[in-house]
Structure formats: structure tokens, C-alpha cells
Amino acid sequence: MQSGALRFRAVIIFLTLICVSASLYSTFFYRRDRKPSAEWHAHAPVSLDTTDNVDTTVSIGQSVSQEWEWVTSHNLTYPVRYSSRAITTRKVPGLRRASLTRIEAPLFQDFHTVESVLDVKVSATQVLELEVPAFKKEPVDASRLSFGIQTTIKRLEDSVPQLARWIANTGAKLYVVLLEAEGIPVNTEQLAGLETSMQNQGFDVTLFPAHEEDTFPQRYFSLVNIMYQHRTFRTQWVSLIDDDTFFPSMHALLAMLDKHDSAEQQYIGSLSEDWWAVQHYGFMGFGGAGVFLSLPLAEVVDAHTDVCKNNLRSSAGDITVMDCIYTHTPTKLTPVSDLHQADMHGDLSGFYESGRHHLSLHHWKEGSVFGKGLPMADMHLVSDICGGCFLQRWQFGDEMLLTNAFSITTYPKGHLKSGDPNEVNMDKLEETWNSNMNMRHSLGPTRPRLVLEEEKVQYSFLNATVCNGGVRQLYFHTGVNGDLDTVLELVWKEAGPE
């Protein structure tokens, strides 16, 4: 009987071999003539060409370049079920992202049972080509934006990889007010070291020690002062965010802001998804979703700093900003529903698996099915290959659904099958979270949650890495009732030129 430690070592070796095998996929990628695109709508059916099956074996003696330390936190044991699929993406000008795209072909065809790391065989299967909307790959110019965060230095350090995915090397400025912990000032040498480290990673960032006498809402409010006073001739918008606010596409965010005249006073944000919070806290931009003030509005708020900062009615910074705006200007909130506060708690699978467009995501640090924060930076890697395909949904056959970079789910009781008595409307968001909240104004229409392992089997995103010019993803499901643990792999690459 293997010890637990030996099992983990074996699984680590097995999974590192998968990245090596990804390089073999490129040998089998060749172009097929595409069929004409189907009409693109909310549920676009697509008939897909595939390449022939090709089998290849990776020797256990091959060198491996990566160690998967994250695997040791998951209770994987042999034997393990494993399957893989290679996907090429082809950019199609004028194509719009659908809520759900139906594919006739299955996503996975062959499963291997790996009895031991000494008997690993990794097969390259048929290659799928998926059409995705054309997207810009050139660096975005976001120099008209400034972002402000107030947090602790530890939380900022934890957030750097995620922040780097959307703000680094964009020209957007980032200003952060820092504490060591509530009531404990930050070490200035540590602050300077972190600032230099972030600048070396492409951030245009300035870190500030918090004023010791300032309370939480006062520190939050002071971000408006800092951003306004550090404005440049390019600055048009200042934005207040949390350290766990994530913008999947800077291009999309700028496109939204460009619909609003930044020369006028503008207050843009999103309400909480929880109607109770709206009723109790006000018709305001909730901070985690991202709050955007045009420069003319920021000027007014800055001019009333003393009275607004020192006459607080709440311990929440976003309420303080709202009060200042509503007291001293006629400007009212312009709500943007694609910005998300994500005020739900517990399992947010239904939110992420909805297929809806997200300009911002929040609370990704709170947890996932594995009991820790979502690996948002790794999840987002696939956007380098297919742009807005992050969290996009594809249905394969009548039973399997891919929510890109979040989950692969199967529905064994016919919930995806057209005409089946158990068919569900996938346009409706599944209520998987804990609380019984009134969210019709924000997330409706919704539907009741399905019973996991009976009505819905979820293979959760585990990890992703850049590998041989593509992005390799792993999804994982813990076996129940004696079933084996399962690891599913997707390797994404861009299709070659026409």
C-alpha cells in the first residue's frame, strides 16, 4: 500500500508529464476548411470539424520542467481517470460572443485509467476548432484611467498576480494606500520594496502609507484626493476598487466608459446584487464592482474633502463617496449591470457558469469548491488565446457543458437535452449560493440549484499554465461512491493563418 506522501509524489510527476505532452499536440495541428458560420445568437449551434485520432506516448524517462506544488493540497490518489483535448481557436471578424454555443461533437472521447505513474500514457486526441469573436492583441492604452485601492500590504502582495493580468503595461495608473493591519502602520522599507517590485512587473504604481489617524472610510475617500491631485493631462476617469476587484478585459472596460462623456460630471458603478443591501445602503456604486468618477466630478469631491471626510454616517467608504456626491452635486449614479459587486456567499458556480458578460468580478478571494480563493490569474490565461472567451460557454452533445476556465459540467438526467422532461433553461442563472437573497433586479432570471453528483457533476478548474505557445488547463473531480478521481485537460492554441 502506497503512503499518502508517495501518492502525492506520483501524482505530481504524472501531471507534470501532461505539460510535456502538450508540445506533441503541435505536430498534429493542421488546417481544415471551415464550414460557413451558423447564425450567431444566444444559443448558436455549430457543426465542428476535427482532425483524425492520433495516439502518442510520453516516456516516464522524459525530462519535466515544472513541479505542481498545488497538487499536494488535493486528495488525489491512484488510479486516476484522465482525458485530454486539444482546441484551436479561430478569430472571426463580426462574430459576437454567445451566451451558449452548441457543438455537435463530444468534448472528450477517450478516457485512460492511470494505475501507476510508472505506466503513464498520454494521448493526443482529435483537435477541435472553435470560432471566437475577433479581438485586439495589441497593448491597450488605458492612460486615461487611474485606479485607487486601500488595503493591507499582505493582501496587496497576494493580489499582484491578478492585478497584473489587467492593469500592468496598460498605461493606467494605480495608487494604493497601505496599512500593515488595522491600527498598525506599514513598514516603509517593505512598502518601497513592493512598489519597486510591482513597477518592475509593468505597473505604473505609487504606494502610500495610510495616515494613522484616518478610519477605514476616510482612507477610502482619500483615494479620490490622491488620484485627482496626481492627475495628468491624459486623465479622464478615477476609479475606486477593492484589492479583489478583477476586470477581465481592459478593452471592454474602456469601451463602456467611452459611451459616457468624461467632460461632464459622471458617477458610474453598479448596485449590489442583493436588493436588501441597496435598500439599506443606498442607490450607489458598490466599491468592489468598481466606482468610476469623471475628472470634473472628482474635482468637486476633492474640493469638499474636509466636510465630506469628517462627517461620516457609515463605516463604508463607498457610502461616504456617494454621500459627498449627492450632497454637493446634482449628479446621480449611472448603473452598469455588467460591473459586479458579487455580494453572494458560498458556492458562486451559478454566477460564473451563467455565460453572461462580466466587466468586473469581485470577491474571488473568498473561496471556491476547494476551500480557497479562485486562482483568477491562472483562470484568465486563456484570454491570451481567445480574447473574450474567458467564462464563455460551449455545450457538447446533450450532456456536457464547458464554462471556459471555471468548470466542465455534465448533466446525466437530461437537463441539457432539448425536449427532455428535465430540460432546464440555461439562460437562467442557477442559484448555487448560500443565502436566500432577492436578486431579480440584478441576476434574474434565475433557477433553483441542481443536486451535485445526481443532476449535475462538476469538474472544477484546477490550474492553468502557458505551455509551448498555448494554454493548458486542468479540471478536477473527486470521485464519489467508489468512483475514481478524474483529471481533464484542455490545451488551447490559436489557429494558424489562413
Short mmCIF file of C-alpha atoms in Angstrom, two decimals:
data_model
loop_
_atom_site.label_atom_id
_atom_site.label_comp_id
_atom_site.label_asym_id
_atom_site.label_seq_id
_atom_site.Cartn_x
_atom_site.Cartn_y
_atom_site.Cartn_z
CA MET A 1 0.00 0.00 0.00
CA GLN A 2 1.46 3.38 -1.00
CA SER A 3 1.79 6.04 1.66
CA GLY A 4 -0.02 9.35 1.16
CA ALA A 5 3.29 11.13 0.56
CA LEU A 6 4.28 8.67 -2.14
CA ARG A 7 0.88 9.04 -3.79
CA PHE A 8 1.28 12.82 -3.92
CA ARG A 9 4.78 12.50 -5.44
CA ALA A 10 3.42 10.14 -8.06
CA VAL A 11 0.55 12.46 -8.93
CA ILE A 12 2.91 15.43 -9.21
CA ILE A 13 5.11 13.52 -11.65
CA PHE A 14 2.08 12.37 -13.62
CA LEU A 15 0.64 15.86 -14.00
CA THR A 16 3.97 17.42 -14.96
CA LEU A 17 4.16 14.96 -17.83
CA ILE A 18 0.94 16.43 -19.19
CA CYS A 19 2.68 19.74 -19.95
CA VAL A 20 5.42 17.87 -21.77
CA SER A 21 2.80 16.04 -23.81
CA ALA A 22 1.26 19.35 -24.85
CA SER A 23 4.27 20.03 -27.06
CA LEU A 24 3.39 16.93 -29.05
CA TYR A 25 -0.01 18.40 -29.94
CA SER A 26 1.54 20.95 -32.24
CA THR A 27 2.64 18.13 -34.54
CA PHE A 28 -0.96 17.27 -35.22
CA PHE A 29 -2.43 20.76 -35.68
CA TYR A 30 -3.31 21.29 -39.31
CA ARG A 31 -5.92 23.39 -41.02
CA ARG A 32 -9.31 22.16 -42.11
CA ASP A 33 -11.55 24.14 -44.39
CA ARG A 34 -14.21 25.68 -42.20
CA LYS A 35 -17.88 25.26 -42.69
CA PRO A 36 -19.88 28.50 -43.01
CA SER A 37 -20.63 30.06 -39.63
CA ALA A 38 -24.06 29.45 -38.22
CA GLU A 39 -26.19 32.47 -37.36
CA TRP A 40 -24.71 33.78 -34.10
CA HIS A 41 -27.31 34.26 -31.41
CA ALA A 42 -27.88 33.44 -27.77
CA HIS A 43 -27.64 29.69 -28.39
CA ALA A 44 -25.63 29.26 -31.56
CA PRO A 45 -25.45 25.67 -32.93
CA VAL A 46 -22.14 24.91 -34.61
CA SER A 47 -21.09 21.89 -36.63
CA LEU A 48 -17.43 21.29 -35.97
CA ASP A 49 -14.64 19.68 -38.00
CA THR A 50 -12.00 17.61 -36.21
CA THR A 51 -8.72 16.02 -37.12
CA ASP A 52 -8.10 12.29 -37.11
CA ASN A 53 -7.22 10.47 -33.91
CA VAL A 54 -3.52 10.36 -33.23
CA ASP A 55 -2.03 8.34 -30.38
CA THR A 56 1.28 9.20 -28.81
CA THR A 57 3.07 8.03 -25.67
CA VAL A 58 5.18 10.10 -23.32
CA SER A 59 8.00 8.12 -21.74
CA ILE A 60 8.33 8.26 -17.97
CA GLY A 61 12.01 8.98 -18.53
CA GLN A 62 11.35 12.30 -20.31
CA SER A 63 12.55 15.37 -18.50
CA VAL A 64 9.86 17.54 -16.95
CA SER A 65 10.17 21.28 -16.46
CA GLN A 66 7.56 22.12 -13.89
CA GLU A 67 6.61 20.99 -10.40
CA TRP A 68 2.94 21.12 -9.45
CA GLU A 69 3.16 22.03 -5.80
CA TRP A 70 -0.53 22.96 -5.81
CA VAL A 71 -1.45 19.29 -6.32
CA THR A 72 -0.37 18.40 -2.80
CA SER A 73 -3.34 20.32 -1.40
CA HIS A 74 -5.80 18.00 -3.16
CA ASN A 75 -6.52 14.45 -2.14
CA LEU A 76 -5.68 12.73 -5.43
CA THR A 77 -4.89 9.03 -5.30
CA TYR A 78 -4.27 6.32 -7.88
CA PRO A 79 -5.81 5.05 -10.04
CA VAL A 80 -6.87 8.28 -11.79
CA ARG A 81 -9.16 8.74 -14.81
CA TYR A 82 -7.66 11.10 -17.36
CA SER A 83 -8.68 12.53 -20.72
CA SER A 84 -7.43 15.41 -22.84
CA ARG A 85 -8.50 17.54 -25.78
CA ALA A 86 -6.64 19.99 -27.97
CA ILE A 87 -8.57 23.06 -29.13
CA THR A 88 -7.65 25.62 -31.76
CA THR A 89 -9.42 28.97 -31.84
CA ARG A 90 -10.04 30.95 -34.99
CA LYS A 91 -10.86 34.68 -34.78
CA VAL A 92 -13.89 35.66 -36.87
CA PRO A 93 -14.48 39.39 -37.52
CA GLY A 94 -18.03 40.46 -36.74
CA LEU A 95 -18.81 37.40 -34.65
CA ARG A 96 -20.45 38.15 -31.30
CA ARG A 97 -19.95 36.13 -28.16
CA ALA A 98 -22.98 33.96 -27.47
CA SER A 99 -24.36 33.06 -24.07
CA LEU A 100 -24.18 29.41 -25.08
CA THR A 101 -22.80 27.78 -28.24
CA ARG A 102 -23.87 24.24 -29.07
CA ILE A 103 -21.33 21.88 -30.60
CA GLU A 104 -22.39 18.57 -32.11
CA ALA A 105 -19.09 16.78 -31.40
CA PRO A 106 -18.20 15.45 -27.93
CA LEU A 107 -15.55 17.30 -25.97
CA PHE A 108 -13.77 14.16 -24.76
CA GLN A 109 -13.71 10.80 -26.49
CA ASP A 110 -11.24 8.51 -24.76
CA PHE A 111 -10.52 8.16 -21.07
CA HIS A 112 -7.40 6.49 -19.70
CA THR A 113 -7.15 4.85 -16.30
CA VAL A 114 -3.71 5.52 -14.89
CA GLU A 115 -2.89 2.75 -12.45
CA SER A 116 0.59 3.99 -11.60
CA VAL A 117 2.97 6.77 -12.53
CA LEU A 118 5.19 4.01 -13.94
CA ASP A 119 2.56 3.29 -16.58
CA VAL A 120 1.59 6.77 -17.82
CA LYS A 121 0.31 7.06 -21.38
CA VAL A 122 -0.87 10.46 -22.58
CA SER A 123 -2.78 10.58 -25.84
CA ALA A 124 -3.34 13.46 -28.23
CA THR A 125 -6.94 13.22 -29.42
CA GLN A 126 -8.92 14.85 -32.19
CA VAL A 127 -8.37 18.58 -32.45
CA LEU A 128 -11.43 20.83 -32.18
CA GLU A 129 -11.56 24.19 -33.89
CA LEU A 130 -13.75 26.79 -32.20
CA GLU A 131 -14.67 30.13 -33.72
CA VAL A 132 -14.33 33.12 -31.40
CA PRO A 133 -15.01 36.82 -31.94
CA ALA A 134 -12.04 38.75 -33.31
CA PHE A 135 -10.17 40.61 -30.57
CA LYS A 136 -7.33 43.06 -30.24
CA LYS A 137 -3.97 41.62 -29.26
CA GLU A 138 -2.01 44.85 -29.33
CA PRO A 139 -1.39 46.54 -25.94
CA VAL A 140 -4.26 48.69 -24.76
CA ASP A 141 -3.76 52.38 -23.97
CA ALA A 142 -5.52 52.93 -20.65
CA SER A 143 -3.59 56.06 -19.67
CA ARG A 144 -6.86 57.96 -19.24
CA LEU A 145 -7.65 55.81 -16.20
CA SER A 146 -6.40 55.97 -12.61
CA PHE A 147 -7.30 53.29 -10.05
CA GLY A 148 -7.19 53.55 -6.26
CA ILE A 149 -7.12 50.82 -3.60
CA GLN A 150 -6.82 50.92 0.18
CA THR A 151 -5.77 47.64 1.80
CA THR A 152 -3.09 45.88 3.83
CA ILE A 153 0.33 45.12 2.42
CA LYS A 154 -0.24 41.35 2.72
CA ARG A 155 -3.49 41.48 0.78
CA LEU A 156 -1.86 43.63 -1.89
CA GLU A 157 1.03 41.18 -2.22
CA ASP A 158 -1.49 38.37 -2.67
CA SER A 159 -3.33 40.38 -5.33
CA VAL A 160 -0.36 41.32 -7.52
CA PRO A 161 -0.62 38.35 -9.95
CA GLN A 162 -4.32 39.04 -10.52
CA LEU A 163 -3.86 42.81 -10.85
CA ALA A 164 -1.04 42.21 -13.33
CA ARG A 165 -3.42 40.36 -15.66
CA TRP A 166 -5.43 43.51 -16.41
CA ILE A 167 -3.55 46.67 -15.39
CA ALA A 168 0.17 46.01 -15.94
CA ASN A 169 1.66 47.52 -19.11
CA THR A 170 -1.54 49.40 -19.98
CA GLY A 171 -0.54 52.94 -19.01
CA ALA A 172 -3.25 53.06 -16.34
CA LYS A 173 -2.06 54.45 -13.03
CA LEU A 174 -2.54 52.64 -9.72
CA TYR A 175 -2.45 54.33 -6.32
CA VAL A 176 -2.61 52.24 -3.14
CA VAL A 177 -2.97 53.37 0.49
CA LEU A 178 -1.50 50.72 2.78
CA LEU A 179 -1.50 49.52 6.38
CA GLU A 180 0.23 46.53 7.93
CA ALA A 181 -3.08 45.73 9.61
CA GLU A 182 -5.90 47.79 11.06
CA GLY A 183 -4.27 50.17 13.52
CA ILE A 184 -0.72 49.11 12.60
CA PRO A 185 1.24 51.34 10.19
CA VAL A 186 3.07 49.76 7.27
CA ASN A 187 6.83 49.27 7.29
CA THR A 188 8.15 51.90 4.90
CA GLU A 189 11.04 49.74 3.69
CA GLN A 190 8.66 46.91 2.89
CA LEU A 191 6.38 49.38 1.10
CA ALA A 192 9.25 50.70 -1.02
CA GLY A 193 10.36 47.17 -1.90
CA LEU A 194 6.88 46.15 -3.00
CA GLU A 195 6.48 49.32 -5.06
CA THR A 196 9.73 48.65 -6.89
CA SER A 197 8.79 45.01 -7.45
CA MET A 198 5.42 45.98 -8.95
CA GLN A 199 7.00 48.66 -11.15
CA ASN A 200 9.41 46.04 -12.48
CA GLN A 201 6.37 43.95 -13.46
CA GLY A 202 4.89 46.73 -15.59
CA PHE A 203 2.72 48.55 -13.04
CA ASP A 204 2.58 52.35 -13.10
CA VAL A 205 2.04 52.30 -9.36
CA THR A 206 2.58 54.54 -6.34
CA LEU A 207 2.17 53.18 -2.81
CA PHE A 208 1.34 55.43 0.16
CA PRO A 209 1.40 54.71 3.88
CA ALA A 210 -2.01 55.39 5.38
CA HIS A 211 -2.46 58.33 7.71
CA GLU A 212 -2.58 56.76 11.17
CA GLU A 213 -5.49 58.94 12.29
CA ASP A 214 -7.70 58.01 9.31
CA THR A 215 -10.51 55.49 9.70
CA PHE A 216 -11.41 52.94 7.02
CA PRO A 217 -13.92 55.16 5.17
CA GLN A 218 -11.57 58.13 5.42
CA ARG A 219 -8.74 56.13 3.83
CA TYR A 220 -11.09 55.05 1.06
CA PHE A 221 -12.29 58.60 0.48
CA SER A 222 -8.71 59.90 0.41
CA LEU A 223 -8.10 57.88 -2.75
CA VAL A 224 -10.19 60.42 -4.68
CA ASN A 225 -7.94 63.19 -3.37
CA ILE A 226 -4.79 61.28 -4.27
CA MET A 227 -5.91 60.40 -7.78
CA TYR A 228 -7.21 63.88 -8.52
CA GLN A 229 -4.07 65.59 -7.21
CA HIS A 230 -1.86 63.24 -9.26
CA ARG A 231 -3.87 63.64 -12.45
CA THR A 232 -2.10 64.19 -15.76
CA PHE A 233 -3.29 65.80 -18.98
CA ARG A 234 -4.42 62.32 -20.08
CA THR A 235 -6.53 61.53 -17.02
CA GLN A 236 -10.27 61.34 -17.71
CA TRP A 237 -11.51 58.89 -15.05
CA VAL A 238 -10.60 57.94 -11.49
CA SER A 239 -11.79 54.59 -10.20
CA LEU A 240 -12.16 53.24 -6.67
CA ILE A 241 -11.77 49.45 -6.43
CA ASP A 242 -11.03 46.73 -3.87
CA ASP A 243 -7.91 44.59 -3.84
CA ASP A 244 -10.05 41.70 -5.11
CA THR A 245 -11.69 43.57 -7.99
CA PHE A 246 -10.85 41.98 -11.34
CA PHE A 247 -11.50 43.38 -14.81
CA PRO A 248 -11.37 40.55 -17.40
CA SER A 249 -10.91 42.94 -20.35
CA MET A 250 -9.44 46.42 -20.25
CA HIS A 251 -10.56 46.85 -23.86
CA ALA A 252 -14.18 46.15 -22.85
CA LEU A 253 -13.95 48.40 -19.80
CA LEU A 254 -12.68 51.32 -21.87
CA ALA A 255 -15.37 50.71 -24.49
CA MET A 256 -18.01 51.00 -21.75
CA LEU A 257 -16.53 54.24 -20.39
CA ASP A 258 -16.22 55.72 -23.88
CA LYS A 259 -20.02 55.67 -24.09
CA HIS A 260 -20.09 58.37 -21.41
CA ASP A 261 -18.89 61.95 -21.78
CA SER A 262 -15.91 62.30 -19.46
CA ALA A 263 -16.04 66.09 -19.82
CA GLU A 264 -19.28 66.07 -17.80
CA GLN A 265 -19.81 65.03 -14.19
CA GLN A 266 -20.24 61.23 -14.30
CA TYR A 267 -20.76 58.75 -11.46
CA ILE A 268 -20.67 55.20 -12.84
CA GLY A 269 -20.87 51.91 -10.97
CA SER A 270 -23.09 49.01 -10.06
CA LEU A 271 -25.65 48.29 -7.39
CA SER A 272 -25.26 45.29 -5.14
CA GLU A 273 -26.84 42.11 -6.46
CA ASP A 274 -28.64 41.91 -3.11
CA TRP A 275 -31.71 44.16 -3.08
CA TRP A 276 -31.57 44.30 0.75
CA ALA A 277 -28.14 45.97 0.51
CA VAL A 278 -29.48 48.52 -1.98
CA GLN A 279 -32.41 49.36 0.29
CA HIS A 280 -30.23 49.74 3.37
CA TYR A 281 -27.12 51.42 1.95
CA GLY A 282 -28.45 53.44 -0.94
CA PHE A 283 -28.57 53.83 -4.70
CA MET A 284 -24.82 53.93 -5.07
CA GLY A 285 -21.85 52.39 -6.79
CA PHE A 286 -20.75 49.49 -4.59
CA GLY A 287 -16.97 49.57 -4.28
CA GLY A 288 -15.99 46.02 -5.19
CA ALA A 289 -17.61 46.29 -8.59
CA GLY A 290 -15.56 49.39 -9.41
CA VAL A 291 -16.70 53.00 -8.96
CA PHE A 292 -15.81 55.47 -11.74
CA LEU A 293 -15.80 59.26 -11.38
CA SER A 294 -15.14 61.54 -14.30
CA LEU A 295 -12.47 64.14 -13.65
CA PRO A 296 -14.99 67.04 -13.33
CA LEU A 297 -16.85 65.10 -10.62
CA ALA A 298 -13.62 64.13 -8.87
CA GLU A 299 -12.73 67.83 -8.78
CA VAL A 300 -15.91 68.63 -6.85
CA VAL A 301 -15.41 65.75 -4.43
CA ASP A 302 -11.81 66.81 -3.84
CA ALA A 303 -12.90 70.39 -3.18
CA HIS A 304 -15.28 69.20 -0.43
CA THR A 305 -12.83 66.84 1.23
CA ASP A 306 -12.89 68.40 4.69
CA VAL A 307 -16.65 68.40 5.12
CA CYS A 308 -17.21 65.01 3.45
CA LYS A 309 -14.32 63.17 5.09
CA ASN A 310 -15.15 64.40 8.58
CA ASN A 311 -18.94 64.00 8.56
CA LEU A 312 -19.36 60.25 8.27
CA ARG A 313 -22.61 58.37 8.72
CA SER A 314 -21.16 54.94 7.92
CA SER A 315 -18.01 52.85 8.21
CA ALA A 316 -18.16 52.12 4.45
CA GLY A 317 -16.03 54.17 2.11
CA ASP A 318 -18.30 53.82 -0.92
CA ILE A 319 -21.19 55.23 1.11
CA THR A 320 -19.02 58.21 2.07
CA VAL A 321 -18.24 58.90 -1.59
CA MET A 322 -21.94 58.61 -2.52
CA ASP A 323 -22.95 61.00 0.28
CA CYS A 324 -20.41 63.58 -0.87
CA ILE A 325 -21.58 63.39 -4.48
CA TYR A 326 -25.29 63.56 -3.64
CA THR A 327 -24.79 66.39 -1.12
CA HIS A 328 -22.67 68.66 -3.29
CA THR A 329 -23.66 67.87 -6.90
CA PRO A 330 -26.82 67.03 -8.84
CA THR A 331 -25.04 64.03 -10.35
CA LYS A 332 -26.68 60.63 -9.82
CA LEU A 333 -25.38 57.12 -10.29
CA THR A 334 -25.38 55.64 -13.77
CA PRO A 335 -25.65 51.90 -13.03
CA VAL A 336 -23.84 49.46 -15.32
CA SER A 337 -25.16 45.94 -14.74
CA ASP A 338 -22.08 44.18 -16.16
CA LEU A 339 -20.00 45.52 -13.27
CA HIS A 340 -20.40 43.04 -10.40
CA GLN A 341 -20.15 43.52 -6.65
CA ALA A 342 -20.81 39.74 -6.25
CA ASP A 343 -22.37 40.05 -2.81
CA MET A 344 -23.37 36.38 -2.71
CA HIS A 345 -21.63 33.96 -0.35
CA GLY A 346 -20.77 30.28 -0.63
CA ASP A 347 -20.73 28.44 -3.93
CA LEU A 348 -20.82 31.02 -6.76
CA SER A 349 -20.76 28.40 -9.53
CA GLY A 350 -24.11 29.55 -10.88
CA PHE A 351 -22.80 33.08 -11.28
CA TYR A 352 -19.60 32.05 -13.05
CA GLU A 353 -21.35 29.40 -15.16
CA SER A 354 -24.08 31.78 -16.37
CA GLY A 355 -22.45 32.61 -19.72
CA ARG A 356 -23.16 36.28 -19.10
CA HIS A 357 -20.78 39.12 -19.87
CA HIS A 358 -18.77 40.45 -16.91
CA LEU A 359 -16.98 43.77 -16.99
CA SER A 360 -15.79 43.23 -13.42
CA LEU A 361 -15.63 40.40 -10.91
CA HIS A 362 -15.29 40.67 -7.14
CA HIS A 363 -14.73 38.55 -4.03
CA TRP A 364 -12.66 35.96 -5.88
CA LYS A 365 -10.50 35.67 -2.72
CA GLU A 366 -13.41 34.36 -0.68
CA GLY A 367 -13.20 30.78 -1.84
CA SER A 368 -14.01 28.06 -4.31
CA VAL A 369 -15.04 24.43 -4.20
CA PHE A 370 -11.52 23.63 -2.99
CA GLY A 371 -11.90 25.84 0.10
CA LYS A 372 -9.59 28.64 -1.03
CA GLY A 373 -9.68 31.65 -3.32
CA LEU A 374 -10.20 31.26 -7.03
CA PRO A 375 -6.89 31.25 -8.99
CA MET A 376 -8.08 34.17 -11.08
CA ALA A 377 -4.74 34.90 -12.75
CA ASP A 378 -4.45 31.29 -13.94
CA MET A 379 -8.10 31.17 -14.97
CA HIS A 380 -7.64 34.30 -17.08
CA LEU A 381 -4.62 32.97 -19.03
CA VAL A 382 -6.83 31.52 -21.75
CA SER A 383 -7.92 35.03 -22.75
CA ASP A 384 -4.45 35.42 -24.32
CA ILE A 385 -5.50 32.75 -26.81
CA CYS A 386 -9.13 33.60 -27.44
CA GLY A 387 -9.86 37.10 -26.09
CA GLY A 388 -13.37 37.31 -24.65
CA CYS A 389 -13.70 33.53 -24.35
CA PHE A 390 -12.95 33.69 -20.61
CA LEU A 391 -16.03 32.17 -18.90
CA GLN A 392 -17.67 31.61 -22.29
CA ARG A 393 -19.89 28.52 -22.54
CA TRP A 394 -19.92 25.70 -25.07
CA GLN A 395 -22.31 22.74 -24.91
CA PHE A 396 -21.02 19.46 -26.34
CA GLY A 397 -23.68 16.96 -27.29
CA ASP A 398 -26.63 16.56 -24.93
CA GLU A 399 -24.79 16.19 -21.65
CA MET A 400 -21.58 18.23 -21.26
CA LEU A 401 -21.02 21.97 -20.77
CA LEU A 402 -17.71 23.84 -20.72
CA THR A 403 -17.54 27.17 -18.89
CA ASN A 404 -14.09 28.18 -20.04
CA ALA A 405 -11.60 28.43 -17.17
CA PHE A 406 -14.17 27.69 -14.47
CA SER A 407 -15.73 24.25 -14.89
CA ILE A 408 -16.73 21.36 -17.08
CA THR A 409 -20.12 20.02 -16.06
CA THR A 410 -22.18 17.01 -17.09
CA TYR A 411 -25.95 16.64 -16.70
CA PRO A 412 -26.78 12.93 -16.59
CA LYS A 413 -30.54 13.36 -16.18
CA GLY A 414 -31.27 15.19 -19.42
CA HIS A 415 -31.13 18.81 -18.25
CA LEU A 416 -29.26 19.86 -21.41
CA LYS A 417 -31.23 17.72 -23.85
CA SER A 418 -33.75 19.57 -25.99
CA GLY A 419 -37.26 18.25 -25.43
CA ASP A 420 -36.35 16.20 -22.37
CA PRO A 421 -38.83 16.50 -19.47
CA ASN A 422 -35.90 17.58 -17.25
CA GLU A 423 -34.58 20.21 -19.67
CA VAL A 424 -33.66 23.48 -17.97
CA ASN A 425 -33.45 26.96 -19.44
CA MET A 426 -29.71 27.67 -19.49
CA ASP A 427 -30.41 31.39 -19.96
CA LYS A 428 -31.49 31.38 -16.32
CA LEU A 429 -28.78 31.68 -13.68
CA GLU A 430 -28.52 28.75 -11.25
CA GLU A 431 -28.85 29.88 -7.61
CA THR A 432 -25.95 27.95 -6.08
CA TRP A 433 -25.04 30.38 -3.27
CA ASN A 434 -25.99 30.02 0.39
CA SER A 435 -28.27 32.94 1.10
CA ASN A 436 -31.88 33.39 0.08
CA MET A 437 -31.43 36.83 -1.49
CA ASN A 438 -33.71 38.94 -3.63
CA MET A 439 -31.64 39.35 -6.79
CA ARG A 440 -34.24 39.70 -9.51
CA HIS A 441 -33.12 43.28 -10.24
CA SER A 442 -29.55 42.15 -10.89
CA LEU A 443 -29.19 38.46 -11.74
CA GLY A 444 -32.67 37.43 -12.83
CA PRO A 445 -33.99 35.33 -14.32
CA THR A 446 -32.71 32.58 -12.05
CA ARG A 447 -33.49 28.89 -11.47
CA PRO A 448 -33.14 26.53 -8.49
CA ARG A 449 -29.81 24.83 -7.91
CA LEU A 450 -29.31 21.29 -9.17
CA VAL A 451 -28.23 18.45 -6.90
CA LEU A 452 -24.50 17.87 -7.29
CA GLU A 453 -23.45 14.33 -8.22
CA GLU A 454 -27.06 13.44 -9.08
CA GLU A 455 -28.32 16.07 -11.50
CA LYS A 456 -25.02 17.86 -12.15
CA VAL A 457 -21.43 16.61 -12.00
CA GLN A 458 -18.86 19.40 -11.81
CA TYR A 459 -15.22 19.15 -12.87
CA SER A 460 -13.74 22.31 -11.36
CA PHE A 461 -10.89 24.36 -12.78
CA LEU A 462 -7.70 23.39 -11.00
CA ASN A 463 -4.79 25.09 -12.73
CA ALA A 464 -3.51 26.55 -16.00
CA THR A 465 -0.11 27.31 -17.41
CA VAL A 466 1.40 28.72 -20.57
CA CYS A 467 2.90 25.76 -22.38
CA ASN A 468 4.53 25.58 -25.84
CA GLY A 469 2.74 28.59 -27.26
CA GLY A 470 -0.65 27.61 -25.88
CA VAL A 471 -2.50 27.48 -22.59
CA ARG A 472 -3.00 24.20 -20.82
CA GLN A 473 -5.89 23.86 -18.35
CA LEU A 474 -6.65 21.14 -15.82
CA TYR A 475 -10.12 20.39 -14.41
CA PHE A 476 -10.68 18.03 -11.50
CA HIS A 477 -13.50 15.98 -9.98
CA THR A 478 -13.24 13.99 -6.76
CA GLY A 479 -14.62 10.50 -7.18
CA VAL A 480 -17.66 9.60 -5.07
CA ASN A 481 -19.19 6.26 -4.12
CA GLY A 482 -16.05 4.40 -5.12
CA ASP A 483 -15.53 6.20 -8.43
CA LEU A 484 -12.05 7.32 -9.41
CA ASP A 485 -10.79 10.89 -9.21
CA THR A 486 -10.77 12.44 -12.68
CA VAL A 487 -8.37 14.92 -14.29
CA LEU A 488 -9.45 16.53 -17.57
CA GLU A 489 -7.04 18.54 -19.70
CA LEU A 490 -7.69 21.16 -22.38
CA VAL A 491 -4.85 22.60 -24.45
CA TRP A 492 -5.78 25.83 -26.21
CA LYS A 493 -3.89 27.23 -29.21
CA GLU A 494 -4.61 29.82 -31.84
CA ALA A 495 -5.24 28.52 -35.33
CA GLY A 496 -2.57 29.34 -37.89
CA PRO A 497 -3.01 31.92 -40.66
CA GLU A 498 -5.49 31.26 -43.45
#
